[in-house]
Amino acid sequence: MSRIFSGIQPSGELHIGNYLGAVKNWVLLQHEFEAIYCIVDYHAITLKYDPAQLRVRRREMAIGLLSAGIDPSAAALFVQSQVPEHTELAWILNTVTPLGELERQTQFKEKSQRQESVNAGILNYPVLQAADILLYRADKVPVGEDQVQHLELSRVSSRRWNALFGRPTGRTTEDGAEEREAFFPEPEALLTPTRRIMGLDGQSKMSKSMGNTIGLLESTDAIWTKLRPAVTDPKRIRKTDPGTPEVCNIYHLHKGFSSPPTVEHVAHQCRTAGWGCLDCKKVLAESMEQELVPIRRRAAELAQDSQLVDDALETGAARCRVLARETMDAVRDRMGF
Ligand code: SF4
């Protein structure tokens, strides 16, 4: 069975962008693949943070993931810092990763433009991502389109390390060079089927830092308060104006939460000006309610029973420590340590 790895930052409570863009897909994939899901707290410290809040957010994220359907008996769910080999392998991969490749990363350019002083962790962030994936020798990585460039870097690091330290196979390559074992696989992208979820402002990706999110565990009333004024097709000014559902974020949220016949109905009503945007949002709110009420209930149970959360994370970490040690024993051996 192929192994998949994916990580999420401990940003606290999940929002519906994380849920539709990644986690809902993780829940499906956990039964199809050997799945490893990681709360990446080492990644979270590349930007300024409060240590006490980091613990709270890590726990909130674990509760969110478990209540959204990650099943610790099917997938290994754990916190990155509980398996220190992640940083050891990251250091090693730093020594084979070209600096130019890191400086070219779009996310590095974007993040560093927003900072007064840029730390090396922001530059090396994708190397730690490569280590996360390669530590478990994962074959596939569920990612959104904005992560494909980082994944390509993992493939570069894997190829470079294999070429330098993979054991000779005794064969020669087509161009006559000594062939070496592919100890690390070149992980492939498993593109998330849901397109990027935009924020309620319709301007940028849904993200906490932009303040344009709906939390996965927010109450019915709180969700409606946010949904009601959310941006729709800007050209649909009057109720009688036909709209273009494809340019409207509400339509894309319907695709995430509503049944296929409802999505079809939404598109028809929008194009023919058969209803107003508020009617459309009310139907969306009902679809969200159906999906989110059981998740909220489960989250409330988990918040009351911290042992259940601890046990789930420890079971995942114990499994990952074994895999990580196996990889690092082989890596150290091949590198002469
Ligand atoms: S009717 Fe629905 S899909 Fe169409 S613009 Fe309004 S909110 Fe968006």
Coordinates of C-alpha atoms and ligand atoms in Angstrom, one line a residue:
M1 CA 0.0 0.0 0.0
S2 CA 1.4 3.4 -0.9
R3 CA 2.2 5.7 2.0
I4 CA 1.1 9.3 2.1
F5 CA 2.2 12.2 4.4
S6 CA 0.7 15.5 4.9
G7 CA 1.1 18.3 7.5
I8 CA -0.9 21.2 8.9
Q9 CA 0.3 24.1 11.0
P10 CA -1.0 24.3 14.6
S11 CA -3.0 27.4 13.9
G12 CA -5.6 26.6 16.5
E13 CA -9.2 25.9 15.4
L14 CA -9.6 24.6 11.9
H15 CA -11.5 26.9 9.5
I16 CA -13.6 25.7 6.6
G17 CA -10.8 26.6 4.1
N18 CA -8.5 24.1 5.8
Y19 CA -11.3 21.6 6.1
L20 CA -12.5 21.7 2.5
G21 CA -9.0 22.3 1.0
A22 CA -7.2 19.5 2.9
V23 CA -8.7 17.8 5.9
K24 CA -11.9 16.4 4.3
N25 CA -9.7 14.8 1.7
W26 CA -7.4 13.4 4.3
V27 CA -10.4 11.7 5.9
L28 CA -11.1 9.9 2.6
L29 CA -7.5 9.1 1.9
Q30 CA -6.9 7.5 5.3
H31 CA -8.8 4.4 4.2
E32 CA -7.1 4.2 0.8
F33 CA -3.4 4.7 1.8
E34 CA -1.2 4.2 4.8
A35 CA -1.7 7.7 6.0
I36 CA 0.6 9.9 8.2
Y37 CA -0.8 13.2 9.3
C38 CA 1.3 15.7 11.2
I39 CA 0.7 18.9 13.2
V40 CA 3.8 20.7 12.2
D41 CA 4.8 22.8 15.2
Y42 CA 8.4 23.2 14.1
H43 CA 7.2 25.0 11.0
A44 CA 5.0 27.3 13.1
I45 CA 8.0 28.8 14.9
T46 CA 9.4 30.4 11.8
L47 CA 7.2 33.4 12.4
K48 CA 6.9 35.3 15.8
Y49 CA 4.8 33.3 18.2
D50 CA 3.8 32.9 21.9
P51 CA 5.0 29.6 23.4
A52 CA 1.9 29.3 25.7
Q53 CA -0.4 29.8 22.7
L54 CA 1.5 27.2 20.6
R55 CA 0.5 24.5 23.1
V56 CA -3.1 25.7 23.1
R57 CA -3.2 25.8 19.3
R58 CA -1.6 22.4 18.9
R59 CA -4.3 20.9 21.0
E60 CA -7.1 22.8 19.3
M61 CA -5.8 21.6 16.0
A62 CA -5.7 18.0 17.2
I63 CA -9.3 18.3 18.4
G64 CA -10.3 19.8 15.1
L65 CA -8.7 17.0 13.1
L66 CA -10.1 14.2 15.2
S67 CA -13.6 15.7 15.2
A68 CA -13.4 16.2 11.4
G69 CA -13.0 12.5 11.0
I70 CA -9.3 11.6 11.2
D71 CA -9.4 8.2 12.8
P72 CA -6.3 7.3 14.8
S73 CA -6.8 3.6 14.2
A74 CA -6.6 4.2 10.5
A75 CA -4.1 7.1 10.2
A76 CA -1.1 8.0 12.3
L77 CA -1.8 11.5 13.7
F78 CA 1.0 13.1 15.7
V79 CA 2.8 16.3 16.6
Q80 CA 6.0 16.9 14.7
S81 CA 8.2 17.9 17.7
Q82 CA 7.4 14.6 19.3
V83 CA 9.6 12.9 16.6
P84 CA 12.9 14.9 16.7
E85 CA 14.3 13.1 13.7
H86 CA 12.4 15.6 11.6
T87 CA 14.9 18.3 12.4
E88 CA 17.9 15.9 12.1
L89 CA 17.0 14.9 8.6
A90 CA 16.2 18.6 7.7
W91 CA 19.8 19.5 8.6
I92 CA 21.1 16.7 6.5
L93 CA 18.9 17.7 3.5
N94 CA 20.1 21.3 3.9
T95 CA 23.5 20.1 3.0
V96 CA 22.3 18.8 -0.4
T97 CA 19.7 21.4 -1.3
P98 CA 20.8 24.1 -3.7
L99 CA 20.5 27.6 -2.2
G100 CA 19.2 29.0 -5.5
E101 CA 16.2 26.6 -5.4
L102 CA 15.2 27.9 -1.9
E103 CA 15.5 31.5 -2.9
R104 CA 13.3 30.9 -5.9
Q105 CA 10.4 29.6 -3.9
T106 CA 7.3 31.8 -4.3
Q107 CA 6.3 31.4 -0.7
F108 CA 9.7 32.5 0.5
K109 CA 9.5 35.6 -1.6
E110 CA 6.0 36.4 -0.4
K111 CA 6.7 35.7 3.3
S112 CA 10.0 37.5 3.4
Q113 CA 8.5 40.6 1.8
R114 CA 6.1 40.8 4.7
Q115 CA 8.9 40.6 7.4
E116 CA 11.2 43.4 8.6
S117 CA 13.9 40.9 9.3
V118 CA 13.9 37.5 7.6
N119 CA 15.1 34.5 9.6
A120 CA 16.9 31.5 7.9
G121 CA 14.0 29.3 9.0
I122 CA 11.7 31.0 6.5
L123 CA 14.2 30.2 3.7
N124 CA 14.7 26.6 4.9
Y125 CA 11.0 25.9 5.6
P126 CA 10.7 23.8 2.4
V127 CA 13.7 21.7 3.5
L128 CA 12.0 20.8 6.7
Q129 CA 8.9 20.0 4.6
A130 CA 11.1 17.7 2.5
A131 CA 12.4 16.1 5.7
D132 CA 8.9 15.6 7.0
I133 CA 8.0 13.6 3.8
L134 CA 11.2 11.8 3.2
L135 CA 11.6 10.7 6.9
Y136 CA 8.7 8.3 6.2
R137 CA 9.7 7.6 2.7
A138 CA 6.2 8.6 1.6
D139 CA 5.3 8.0 -2.0
K140 CA 2.6 10.6 -2.3
V141 CA 1.7 13.9 -0.7
P142 CA -1.8 15.3 -0.7
V143 CA -1.3 19.0 -1.5
G144 CA -3.1 22.0 -2.9
E145 CA -1.7 23.7 -6.0
D146 CA 0.1 26.3 -3.9
Q147 CA 2.3 23.6 -2.4
V148 CA 3.4 21.9 -5.6
Q149 CA 6.6 24.0 -5.9
H150 CA 7.6 22.9 -2.3
L151 CA 7.0 19.3 -3.2
E152 CA 9.2 19.7 -6.3
L153 CA 12.0 20.8 -3.9
S154 CA 11.5 17.5 -1.9
R155 CA 12.0 15.6 -5.1
V156 CA 15.2 17.6 -5.9
S157 CA 16.5 16.9 -2.3
S158 CA 15.6 13.2 -2.6
R159 CA 17.4 12.8 -6.0
R160 CA 20.5 14.7 -4.8
W161 CA 20.8 12.7 -1.6
N162 CA 20.3 9.4 -3.5
A163 CA 22.9 10.3 -6.0
L164 CA 25.5 11.1 -3.3
F165 CA 24.7 8.5 -0.7
G166 CA 22.5 5.8 -2.1
R167 CA 24.3 2.4 -2.2
P168 CA 25.7 1.4 -5.6
T169 CA 23.5 -1.1 -7.2
G170 CA 26.3 -2.7 -9.2
R171 CA 24.7 -1.5 -12.5
T172 CA 25.4 1.4 -14.7
T173 CA 23.0 4.1 -15.9
E174 CA 22.3 4.7 -19.6
D175 CA 25.0 7.4 -19.6
G176 CA 27.5 5.0 -18.2
A177 CA 27.5 6.4 -14.6
E178 CA 27.4 4.2 -11.5
E179 CA 23.8 3.6 -10.6
R180 CA 22.7 4.1 -7.0
E181 CA 19.8 2.9 -5.1
A182 CA 16.8 5.2 -4.8
F183 CA 16.7 5.1 -1.0
F184 CA 14.3 8.0 -0.8
P185 CA 11.4 7.9 -3.2
E186 CA 10.6 11.0 -5.2
P187 CA 7.2 11.9 -3.7
E188 CA 4.4 12.6 -6.1
A189 CA 1.6 15.2 -5.6
L190 CA -1.9 13.9 -4.9
L191 CA -3.7 17.1 -5.9
T192 CA -6.5 18.0 -3.6
P193 CA -9.8 17.9 -5.6
T194 CA -11.2 21.1 -4.0
R195 CA -9.9 24.3 -5.5
R196 CA -8.4 26.9 -3.3
I197 CA -11.0 28.2 -0.9
M198 CA -11.2 32.0 -0.9
G199 CA -12.0 34.1 2.2
L200 CA -15.3 35.7 2.8
D201 CA -13.9 38.9 1.4
G202 CA -13.6 37.1 -2.0
Q203 CA -10.1 38.8 -2.3
S204 CA -7.6 36.3 -0.9
K205 CA -7.2 32.7 0.2
M206 CA -9.1 32.0 3.4
S207 CA -6.7 32.4 6.2
K208 CA -6.7 33.4 9.9
S209 CA -4.1 36.2 9.3
M210 CA -6.5 37.8 6.8
G211 CA -9.5 37.6 9.2
N212 CA -11.7 36.2 6.5
T213 CA -12.5 32.8 7.8
I214 CA -15.4 30.8 9.2
G215 CA -14.2 28.4 12.0
L216 CA -15.1 24.8 11.6
L217 CA -16.6 24.8 15.2
E218 CA -18.4 28.1 15.1
S219 CA -22.0 28.2 16.1
T220 CA -24.9 28.4 13.6
D221 CA -25.6 32.0 14.5
A222 CA -21.9 33.0 14.2
I223 CA -21.6 31.3 10.8
W224 CA -24.7 33.2 9.5
T225 CA -23.4 36.5 10.8
K226 CA -20.3 36.0 8.7
L227 CA -22.0 34.4 5.7
R228 CA -24.7 37.1 5.3
P229 CA -22.4 39.9 4.2
A230 CA -19.9 37.7 2.4
V231 CA -18.8 38.8 -1.1
T232 CA -20.6 37.2 -4.1
D233 CA -20.4 37.7 -7.9
P234 CA -19.5 41.5 -8.0
K235 CA -21.4 41.9 -11.2
R236 CA -24.7 40.7 -9.6
I237 CA -25.8 44.0 -8.2
R238 CA -29.6 43.6 -8.3
K239 CA -31.6 40.5 -7.6
T240 CA -32.7 40.6 -11.2
D241 CA -29.1 40.5 -12.6
P242 CA -28.2 37.0 -13.7
G243 CA -24.9 35.9 -12.0
T244 CA -21.9 33.7 -12.9
P245 CA -21.6 31.1 -10.2
E246 CA -18.0 30.1 -11.1
V247 CA -16.7 33.5 -10.0
C248 CA -18.6 33.4 -6.7
N249 CA -17.0 32.0 -3.6
I250 CA -20.4 31.1 -2.2
Y251 CA -20.9 28.7 -5.1
H252 CA -17.5 27.1 -4.4
L253 CA -18.5 26.6 -0.8
H254 CA -21.7 25.0 -2.0
K255 CA -19.6 22.6 -4.0
G256 CA -17.8 21.7 -0.7
F257 CA -20.9 21.3 1.5
S258 CA -24.0 20.8 -0.6
S259 CA -25.2 17.7 -2.5
P260 CA -24.6 17.6 -6.3
P261 CA -28.3 18.2 -7.1
T262 CA -28.3 21.2 -4.8
V263 CA -25.1 22.6 -6.5
E264 CA -26.8 22.2 -9.9
H265 CA -29.8 24.0 -8.6
V266 CA -27.7 26.8 -7.2
A267 CA -25.9 27.3 -10.6
H268 CA -29.3 27.4 -12.4
Q269 CA -30.9 29.8 -10.0
C270 CA -27.9 32.1 -10.1
R271 CA -27.6 32.1 -13.9
T272 CA -31.3 32.8 -14.4
A273 CA -31.6 35.3 -11.5
G274 CA -34.1 32.8 -10.1
W275 CA -33.2 33.9 -6.6
G276 CA -31.2 36.4 -4.6
C277 CA -27.8 35.9 -3.1
L278 CA -29.3 35.8 0.4
D279 CA -31.6 32.9 -0.6
C280 CA -28.5 31.1 -2.0
K281 CA -26.6 31.7 1.3
K282 CA -29.5 30.4 3.4
V283 CA -29.3 27.1 1.5
L284 CA -25.5 27.0 2.0
A285 CA -26.0 27.6 5.7
E286 CA -28.3 24.6 5.9
S287 CA -25.9 22.4 4.1
M288 CA -23.1 23.5 6.3
E289 CA -25.2 22.9 9.4
Q290 CA -25.9 19.3 8.3
E291 CA -22.2 18.6 7.9
L292 CA -20.8 20.6 10.8
V293 CA -23.2 19.8 13.7
P294 CA -21.8 16.2 14.2
I295 CA -18.2 17.7 14.0
R296 CA -19.1 20.3 16.6
R297 CA -20.6 17.6 18.9
R298 CA -17.5 15.4 18.6
A299 CA -15.2 18.4 19.3
A300 CA -17.2 19.2 22.4
E301 CA -16.8 15.6 23.6
L302 CA -13.0 15.6 22.9
A303 CA -12.6 19.0 24.7
Q304 CA -14.0 17.3 27.8
D305 CA -11.8 14.2 27.5
S306 CA -8.2 15.3 27.1
Q307 CA -6.9 11.8 27.6
L308 CA -8.6 10.7 24.4
V309 CA -6.7 13.4 22.5
D310 CA -3.4 12.6 24.3
D311 CA -3.8 8.9 23.5
A312 CA -4.5 9.5 19.8
L313 CA -1.4 11.7 19.4
E314 CA 0.8 9.3 21.4
T315 CA -0.3 6.3 19.4
G316 CA 0.5 8.2 16.2
A317 CA 3.9 9.5 17.5
A318 CA 4.9 6.0 18.7
R319 CA 4.3 4.5 15.3
C320 CA 6.1 7.4 13.6
R321 CA 9.1 7.2 15.9
V322 CA 9.7 3.6 14.8
L323 CA 9.6 4.5 11.1
A324 CA 11.7 7.6 11.7
R325 CA 14.4 5.6 13.5
E326 CA 14.5 3.0 10.7
T327 CA 15.1 5.8 8.1
M328 CA 17.6 7.6 10.2
D329 CA 19.6 4.5 11.0
A330 CA 19.9 3.8 7.3
V331 CA 20.7 7.5 6.5
R332 CA 23.4 7.7 9.2
D333 CA 24.9 4.4 8.0
R334 CA 25.1 5.5 4.4
M335 CA 26.5 8.9 5.3
G336 CA 29.3 7.6 7.4
F337 CA 28.1 8.7 10.9
Ligands
SF4_1 S1 -26.8 33.5 -6.4 FE1 -25.4 32.3 -5.1 S2 -23.8 31.7 -6.6 FE2 -24.9 33.3 -7.6 S3 -23.8 35.2 -7.1 FE3 -25.4 35.0 -5.5 S4 -24.4 33.9 -3.9 FE4 -23.1 33.6 -5.7

